[in-house]
């Protein structure tokens, strides 16, 4: 059985709502295709701590999507995160960018949603 896939716009709206419920700022930095655009998440921990970009990755064997740290294990400067996103946008003009601002690094895809 395959994993149900939400439309990109619904996924982003849900993520913003979850962040709002925690009092965490979440904004759409770039709108993509409302139905099928990939959603990238930029987690901004502040100027001193840096940013992490999360990208969706599909595990076809288990038929699930998970979020990988596309910019590496450690946060990077915001300019580096933005440059990564821009390179990805050139490849996929339909992608969405959701920016989360949380000094602890919380994001709506890092916890069990059950």
Tab-separated table of C-alpha atoms in Angstrom:
chain	number	residue	atom	x	y	z
A	1	UNK	CA	0.000	0.000	0.000
A	2	UNK	CA	1.372	3.420	-0.894
A	3	UNK	CA	1.607	6.398	1.425
A	4	UNK	CA	-1.098	9.019	0.939
A	5	UNK	CA	0.449	12.190	-0.460
A	6	UNK	CA	-0.914	15.581	0.438
A	7	UNK	CA	-0.985	18.451	-2.010
A	8	UNK	CA	1.923	20.821	-1.412
A	9	UNK	CA	-0.293	23.741	-0.435
A	10	UNK	CA	-2.140	21.645	2.158
A	11	UNK	CA	1.151	20.368	3.583
A	12	UNK	CA	2.464	23.936	3.937
A	13	UNK	CA	-0.763	25.212	5.511
A	14	UNK	CA	-0.698	22.360	8.011
A	15	UNK	CA	2.936	23.073	8.905
A	16	UNK	CA	2.185	26.771	9.457
A	17	UNK	CA	-0.742	25.868	11.698
A	18	UNK	CA	1.386	23.466	13.775
A	19	UNK	CA	4.068	26.134	14.199
A	20	UNK	CA	1.465	28.730	15.148
A	21	UNK	CA	0.052	26.416	17.822
A	22	UNK	CA	3.533	26.415	19.402
A	23	UNK	CA	3.974	30.183	19.061
A	24	UNK	CA	6.704	29.722	16.435
A	25	UNK	CA	6.955	32.000	13.403
A	26	UNK	CA	6.451	30.233	10.090
A	27	UNK	CA	6.132	31.960	6.734
A	28	UNK	CA	5.928	30.986	3.101
A	29	UNK	CA	9.123	32.407	1.619
A	30	UNK	CA	8.265	31.090	-1.842
A	31	UNK	CA	5.064	29.703	-3.312
A	32	UNK	CA	5.321	26.822	-5.725
A	33	UNK	CA	2.849	24.632	-7.541
A	34	UNK	CA	-0.143	24.229	-5.190
A	35	UNK	CA	-0.637	20.582	-6.067
A	36	UNK	CA	2.701	18.943	-6.736
A	37	UNK	CA	5.547	21.301	-5.850
A	38	UNK	CA	8.264	19.991	-3.550
A	39	UNK	CA	8.349	21.662	-0.128
A	40	UNK	CA	11.712	22.734	1.297
A	41	UNK	CA	11.955	23.961	4.882
A	42	UNK	CA	14.471	26.555	6.006
A	43	UNK	CA	14.864	26.381	9.776
A	44	UNK	CA	16.361	29.686	10.911
A	45	UNK	CA	17.876	29.512	14.402
A	46	UNK	CA	19.000	33.154	14.399
A	47	UNK	CA	22.042	35.013	13.052
A	48	UNK	CA	24.514	33.479	15.501
A	49	UNK	CA	23.319	29.876	15.150
A	50	UNK	CA	22.541	29.698	11.424
A	51	UNK	CA	20.069	27.772	9.307
A	52	UNK	CA	19.299	24.244	8.204
A	53	UNK	CA	17.497	23.421	4.968
A	54	UNK	CA	15.334	20.320	4.993
A	55	UNK	CA	14.406	18.586	1.758
A	56	UNK	CA	11.845	15.852	1.216
A	57	UNK	CA	13.315	12.490	0.279
A	58	UNK	CA	11.361	9.490	-0.857
A	59	UNK	CA	12.136	5.973	0.375
A	60	UNK	CA	10.594	3.919	-2.399
A	61	UNK	CA	11.271	0.596	-0.664
A	62	UNK	CA	9.181	1.554	2.360
A	63	UNK	CA	6.961	3.962	0.370
A	64	UNK	CA	7.416	6.858	2.774
A	65	UNK	CA	8.754	10.394	2.603
A	66	UNK	CA	11.243	11.657	5.181
A	67	UNK	CA	13.097	14.943	5.669
A	68	UNK	CA	16.863	15.082	5.243
A	69	UNK	CA	19.159	17.911	6.273
A	70	UNK	CA	20.135	19.050	2.791
A	71	UNK	CA	22.744	21.527	4.040
A	72	UNK	CA	24.510	19.015	6.289
A	73	UNK	CA	24.534	18.015	9.938
A	74	UNK	CA	25.417	21.469	11.267
A	75	UNK	CA	23.585	24.761	10.670
A	76	UNK	CA	25.065	26.997	7.974
A	77	UNK	CA	25.017	30.802	7.547
A	78	UNK	CA	21.716	32.103	6.178
A	79	UNK	CA	23.331	33.212	2.898
A	80	UNK	CA	24.565	29.665	2.313
A	81	UNK	CA	21.099	28.242	3.029
A	82	UNK	CA	19.528	30.757	0.632
A	83	UNK	CA	22.090	29.914	-2.077
A	84	UNK	CA	21.261	26.205	-1.721
A	85	UNK	CA	17.539	26.925	-2.065
A	86	UNK	CA	18.155	29.119	-5.123
A	87	UNK	CA	20.114	26.314	-6.839
A	88	UNK	CA	17.249	23.924	-6.153
A	89	UNK	CA	14.700	26.469	-7.411
A	90	UNK	CA	16.536	26.680	-10.740
A	91	UNK	CA	16.151	22.904	-11.078
A	92	UNK	CA	12.535	22.824	-9.859
A	93	UNK	CA	10.684	26.119	-10.374
A	94	UNK	CA	7.559	24.628	-8.722
A	95	UNK	CA	9.131	24.219	-5.272
A	96	UNK	CA	7.840	25.827	-2.107
A	97	UNK	CA	10.001	27.291	0.648
A	98	UNK	CA	8.652	27.368	4.181
A	99	UNK	CA	10.742	29.326	6.682
A	100	UNK	CA	10.556	28.454	10.365
A	101	UNK	CA	12.151	30.783	12.918
A	102	UNK	CA	13.010	28.933	16.104
A	103	UNK	CA	16.217	29.151	18.112
A	104	UNK	CA	15.791	25.525	19.231
A	105	UNK	CA	15.513	24.304	15.637
A	106	UNK	CA	11.968	22.913	15.868
A	107	UNK	CA	10.178	22.175	12.626
A	108	UNK	CA	6.813	20.533	11.974
A	109	UNK	CA	8.317	17.530	10.208
A	110	UNK	CA	10.673	16.493	12.983
A	111	UNK	CA	8.205	14.746	15.195
A	112	UNK	CA	5.793	11.881	14.956
A	113	UNK	CA	2.531	13.197	13.550
A	114	UNK	CA	0.426	10.261	14.778
